[in-house]
DNA sequence: TTGTACGCGTTATCAC
DNA sequence: GTGATAACGCGTACAA
């Protein structure tokens, strides 16, 4: 690897001039520029980020911390972030925690040791307190989740309202026995979606039956098992609202196997409107989040924190919408 | 941000001692260790990667360059890489190119400027020549794809044989009009899978009909459109081998809409055995790759290159297997 | 327009 | 066991 020194020597100029060649080439005379150009080419020199980062004390890198990349939901969000980031001279790096707190702690080190300038979190296994402290010290924002009152900004849809509307739609369809398959984590989104579910029932004068509420993973199996559980009840529900398309697929899959007619008579709603919802048969009615916009907003929020220090955690809500398909219409 | 100097001053020791506190604490006396510990805590000091990386001229980071994370296929591969990497003190960072050559070039800068120690490629938009040059200069390996004779090592399944076996399975089922829906890129995997397809037909004394071969994206739509094309032929195929589960879903979706009985009579095979193949109805017969093992092997390959310089590109093949489901059995 | 010289935060070498 | 000090590669005042 060639260093700036070697290039300077080869070009017969000072290292400062070589540095200028890359950073403010217009300051150089045509001649010098050419001489440096040749030396650079000759030695195939490329300026080291190691030196530059140390000198400027920034890396121009943003870390996105994901629970997993197995969920295609994240893809477009990240694309959105990237577009905004690159437009501002930043690169986006992603890493996954697998939902493992240990692993997450490990990734945080990149923030502590300044390997990246800031980070975007989705879900986090940090406690509210821990995350608050983190947000106070490092540029950090949340996407699709948020801790109220944290110094970290956040971008999200209104999960309570979204769930409310989804369930209301089922009620409008005539269903009176509506179940919920939630996730068993303590994420704000899960709590809020359950809240929305309860509000809709209440509004229709229906009481919440605890046996209609299931909590588990975001996996396919959670859906399957939940359906079997529901069918084992004396009064099985006739509609199911789930907090993920993958769960909805599990529910529908199992329902069809049991000979249920999934559609208007037996309705199922998913969440996130992933490609799964579109491709499955029947197509799955699902709550769509504005993914690209979520990513863009999150990136902008983070970039803003690089400039000014946090006034207080800015909270941005973006609109969701219910995409109707055959799983509630067929 | 506290620096090592400030900590040294606060603890009344030299910076060297503070450094030792983090790197070789056993070298310090109980006393000193305690004094440093207190100073570190007091100032909430955390060693900067910027300084360390410069000094050691390594970052202990591996970059994984993906076309997209929307394909759940990659998830377990990356998990495998991470396990091996972390066990060796490396972290895995991923970034996506969206298949965009421009974007890929951008990510390569992280390699050039030593922001990461090495990289794992899946598909690449670099030409063979370009990739070869890259591999000569930087620690780089390929996963699931490979360029024969490149200095970069690679881990992959035997795509030709895998495709051959899949198609042979369709032939054994009695099909004589077997179509292929390939991708339209020039990746080695696509070329080899087509080769395998042709070999199987040949072995059964069947001629390859060009109208039975379609090339497009890995998307759902490619499958749908391909099926419609096939049905427009005078002699439509009765079985379709596709190079991705998402394509297979498109084919099946469209086929069912056309009233075809997908199963033994009209068979479809996918590739990669993603969760999609398991969850779709009918379940999709698919060629499974040993994902975790692919990731582990790729990581090991890269780590080895960090030690010794490339003898020549090592090529590792891992076993695939055909997972039979209803789309060829129902 | 160009060069000199310092410092960014760390680790490694060499003394003591 | 501990301290000085010289790198690492770069950017940027400041001087020329």
XYZ file of C-alpha atoms in Angstrom, chain A:
330
model
C 0.000 0.000 0.000
C 1.323 3.358 -1.012
C 1.166 6.169 1.501
C 0.742 9.855 0.958
C 4.427 10.312 1.700
C 5.537 8.039 -1.078
C 3.265 9.787 -3.509
C 4.605 13.156 -2.424
C 8.151 11.955 -2.945
C 7.371 10.467 -6.330
C 5.674 13.653 -7.456
C 8.327 15.868 -5.960
C 5.839 17.779 -3.861
C 4.919 17.915 -0.192
C 2.358 15.678 1.416
C 0.171 18.719 1.894
C -0.040 19.111 -1.833
C -1.046 15.518 -2.315
C -3.711 15.964 0.295
C -4.943 19.045 -1.530
C -5.030 17.101 -4.746
C -7.787 14.990 -3.237
C -9.599 17.527 -1.128
C -9.247 20.882 -2.871
C -7.727 20.189 -6.272
C -8.769 23.598 -7.558
C -6.155 25.099 -5.271
C -3.387 23.464 -7.258
C -1.820 24.692 -10.424
C -2.513 22.726 -13.534
C 1.078 21.517 -13.542
C 1.240 20.268 -10.000
C -2.091 18.619 -10.348
C -0.804 16.694 -13.309
C 2.370 15.652 -11.555
C 0.454 14.408 -8.557
C -2.031 12.673 -10.791
C 0.744 10.708 -12.389
C 2.350 9.753 -9.112
C -0.985 8.641 -7.743
C -1.609 6.530 -10.775
C 1.869 5.091 -10.772
C 1.637 3.966 -7.189
C -2.089 3.219 -7.329
C -2.452 5.305 -4.248
C -5.764 5.628 -2.474
C -6.093 7.828 0.609
C -6.487 5.816 3.773
C -9.653 6.207 5.776
C -7.641 5.281 8.849
C -5.614 8.437 8.759
C -8.409 10.629 7.546
C -10.945 9.431 10.079
C -8.525 10.022 12.893
C -7.669 13.456 11.661
C -11.235 14.580 11.023
C -12.652 12.530 13.882
C -15.527 11.339 11.792
C -16.078 8.349 9.550
C -19.113 9.455 7.571
C -20.662 6.089 8.190
C -24.065 5.287 9.618
C -24.799 1.994 11.254
C -28.187 0.370 10.936
C -28.838 -2.163 13.642
C -31.403 -4.747 12.620
C -32.817 -7.675 14.546
C -32.553 -9.740 11.362
C -32.420 -9.290 7.631
C -34.631 -12.274 7.035
C -37.621 -9.946 7.005
C -37.932 -8.345 3.567
C -39.792 -5.527 5.309
C -36.504 -3.795 6.002
C -35.188 -3.731 2.495
C -36.904 -0.657 1.174
C -36.491 1.185 4.442
C -32.763 0.823 4.127
C -32.855 1.889 0.516
C -34.552 5.056 1.679
C -31.904 5.673 4.289
C -29.158 5.072 1.816
C -30.457 7.579 -0.650
C -30.579 10.342 1.892
C -27.284 9.338 3.440
C -25.344 9.167 0.201
C -26.729 12.453 -0.938
C -25.069 13.866 2.142
C -21.784 12.056 1.826
C -22.533 9.272 4.259
C -22.529 5.528 3.760
C -24.911 3.095 5.353
C -23.685 -0.078 6.966
C -26.005 -2.624 8.462
C -25.524 -5.306 11.050
C -27.834 -7.782 12.715
C -28.288 -8.772 16.310
C -30.560 -11.764 15.875
C -32.514 -10.249 18.733
C -29.617 -11.274 20.944
C -28.839 -8.666 23.660
C -25.254 -9.853 23.851
C -24.828 -9.340 20.148
C -26.441 -5.941 20.293
C -24.067 -4.827 23.010
C -21.269 -5.895 20.777
C -22.462 -3.785 17.884
C -22.814 -0.801 20.159
C -19.082 -0.786 20.541
C -18.841 0.592 17.042
C -20.669 3.608 18.357
C -18.580 3.899 21.505
C -15.271 3.621 19.741
C -16.361 6.015 17.010
C -16.067 3.503 14.220
C -19.352 4.953 12.972
C -20.762 8.422 13.431
C -24.242 7.360 14.452
C -26.781 4.586 14.382
C -30.344 3.782 13.473
C -32.125 1.321 15.694
C -35.190 -0.694 14.954
C -36.148 -2.751 17.937
C -33.635 -2.785 20.752
C -33.083 -5.073 23.679
C -31.758 -2.178 25.702
C -33.880 -1.076 28.604
C -35.546 2.282 28.424
C -32.932 3.696 30.797
C -30.022 2.252 28.896
C -31.303 3.501 25.604
C -31.923 6.932 27.057
C -28.377 7.184 28.284
C -27.069 6.031 24.946
C -29.121 8.604 23.097
C -27.786 11.335 25.331
C -24.207 10.519 24.455
C -24.349 9.317 20.871
C -26.241 10.282 17.732
C -28.933 7.686 17.599
C -32.432 7.452 16.182
C -35.143 4.832 16.101
C -37.129 3.614 13.167
C -40.557 1.944 13.363
C -40.253 1.845 17.132
C -39.780 4.524 19.710
C -39.320 5.199 23.347
C -41.403 8.130 24.371
C -39.378 10.967 25.819
C -36.009 9.577 24.805
C -33.355 11.947 23.532
C -33.220 9.834 20.397
C -35.469 10.954 17.617
C -37.789 8.431 16.036
C -39.820 7.804 12.931
C -42.823 5.526 12.992
C -46.378 5.037 11.930
C -49.150 5.414 14.468
C -49.304 1.779 15.446
C -52.257 2.167 17.747
C -54.374 3.820 15.093
C -53.230 1.414 12.397
C -54.251 -1.593 14.453
C -57.470 0.101 15.406
C -58.379 0.636 11.780
C -57.502 -2.888 10.779
C -59.675 -4.365 13.486
C -62.450 -1.895 12.791
C -62.408 -3.064 9.217
C -62.971 -6.618 10.386
C -65.822 -5.447 12.574
C -67.359 -3.557 9.694
C -67.222 -6.760 7.715
C -69.580 -8.138 10.329
C -67.164 -10.110 12.453
C -67.855 -10.107 16.154
C -65.339 -12.674 17.306
C -62.033 -11.119 16.365
C -58.728 -12.508 17.582
C -55.270 -10.968 17.826
C -51.956 -12.675 17.240
C -49.381 -10.375 18.690
C -45.654 -10.756 19.213
C -44.433 -11.599 22.675
C -41.787 -8.923 22.884
C -42.227 -5.717 24.821
C -41.738 -3.422 21.873
C -43.738 -0.266 21.817
C -45.276 -1.332 18.522
C -46.673 -4.534 20.000
C -48.121 -2.744 22.967
C -49.686 -0.070 20.811
C -51.129 -2.492 18.324
C -52.792 -4.396 21.100
C -54.126 -1.127 22.433
C -55.626 -0.335 19.048
C -57.169 -3.782 18.910
C -58.804 -3.250 22.285
C -60.037 0.195 21.399
C -61.791 -1.043 18.277
C -63.540 -3.825 20.147
C -64.584 -1.472 22.864
C -65.959 0.979 20.372
C -68.167 -1.774 19.034
C -69.313 -2.674 22.498
C -67.442 -5.949 22.487
C -65.544 -7.230 25.451
C -61.983 -8.394 25.050
C -61.622 -12.123 25.515
C -58.169 -13.034 26.689
C -58.368 -16.416 24.985
C -58.582 -14.517 21.706
C -55.190 -12.937 22.278
C -52.038 -14.839 21.446
C -48.450 -13.743 21.778
C -45.438 -15.355 20.191
C -42.712 -14.878 17.618
C -43.026 -13.217 14.246
C -42.683 -16.651 12.729
C -44.907 -18.730 10.532
C -45.392 -21.254 13.323
C -46.857 -18.733 15.705
C -49.638 -18.279 13.199
C -50.218 -21.974 12.745
C -50.271 -22.714 16.428
C -52.480 -19.770 17.154
C -55.057 -20.950 14.672
C -55.097 -24.385 16.203
C -55.547 -22.825 19.586
C -58.425 -20.711 18.339
C -60.159 -23.697 16.808
C -59.935 -25.531 20.091
C -62.110 -22.903 21.785
C -65.823 -23.420 22.285
C -66.455 -20.200 20.421
C -63.677 -19.832 17.885
C -63.056 -16.401 16.409
C -64.072 -15.796 12.812
C -61.420 -13.201 12.082
C -57.787 -12.766 13.062
C -55.661 -9.655 13.139
C -51.944 -10.424 13.189
C -48.983 -8.123 13.665
C -46.910 -9.575 10.824
C -47.536 -10.997 7.385
C -45.518 -14.067 8.236
C -47.854 -14.797 11.127
C -50.850 -14.208 8.888
C -49.465 -16.720 6.421
C -49.229 -19.262 9.205
C -52.796 -18.607 10.259
C -54.136 -18.867 6.733
C -52.094 -21.910 5.940
C -53.423 -23.745 8.945
C -56.944 -22.454 8.391
C -57.057 -23.733 4.841
C -55.749 -27.079 5.979
C -58.628 -27.225 8.415
C -60.973 -26.615 5.572
C -61.904 -23.063 6.522
C -62.863 -20.690 3.755
C -60.437 -17.828 4.104
C -61.960 -14.640 2.761
C -64.948 -12.734 3.977
C -66.276 -15.600 6.068
C -62.981 -16.268 7.789
C -60.881 -13.129 7.589
C -57.208 -12.611 8.304
C -55.175 -9.425 8.310
C -51.410 -9.126 8.299
C -48.986 -6.311 8.940
C -46.232 -4.604 6.916
C -47.562 -5.435 3.462
C -44.455 -7.350 2.477
C -44.201 -9.129 -0.845
C -45.485 -12.149 1.002
C -48.901 -10.521 1.374
C -49.081 -9.879 -2.334
C -47.794 -13.237 -3.461
C -49.618 -15.535 -1.137
C -52.825 -17.174 -2.159
C -55.160 -15.804 -1.092
C -53.585 -12.363 -1.174
C -53.368 -11.055 2.355
C -54.978 -7.851 3.540
C -52.237 -6.012 5.361
C -51.333 -2.755 7.044
C -48.797 -1.021 4.821
C -46.108 1.226 6.192
C -44.466 3.844 3.969
C -41.174 2.071 4.029
C -39.002 4.195 1.850
C -40.259 7.344 3.525
C -39.618 5.863 6.949
C -36.029 5.220 5.957
C -35.559 8.642 4.459
C -36.985 10.382 7.478
C -34.896 8.349 9.876
C -31.742 9.171 7.966
C -32.597 12.849 7.852
C -33.267 12.826 11.549
C -29.895 11.315 12.245
C -28.079 13.687 9.936
C -29.696 16.585 11.712
C -28.366 15.323 15.005
C -24.885 15.365 13.570
C -25.246 19.080 13.092
C -27.076 20.342 16.122
C -27.151 18.562 19.422
C -30.487 17.097 20.416
C -33.055 19.636 21.419
C -35.154 16.708 22.510
C -36.180 13.548 20.816
C -38.073 14.535 17.719
C -40.946 12.185 16.958
C -42.177 11.831 13.400
C -45.291 9.925 12.424
C -45.877 8.831 8.864
C -49.170 7.649 7.397
C -50.043 3.973 7.101
C -52.773 2.412 5.022
C -54.772 -0.768 4.933
C -54.282 -2.728 1.736
C -57.303 -4.905 1.107
C -56.850 -8.285 -0.521
C -58.621 -11.615 -0.717
C -57.959 -12.731 2.833
C -60.772 -10.406 3.890
C -62.664 -10.115 0.637
C -62.489 -13.398 -1.210
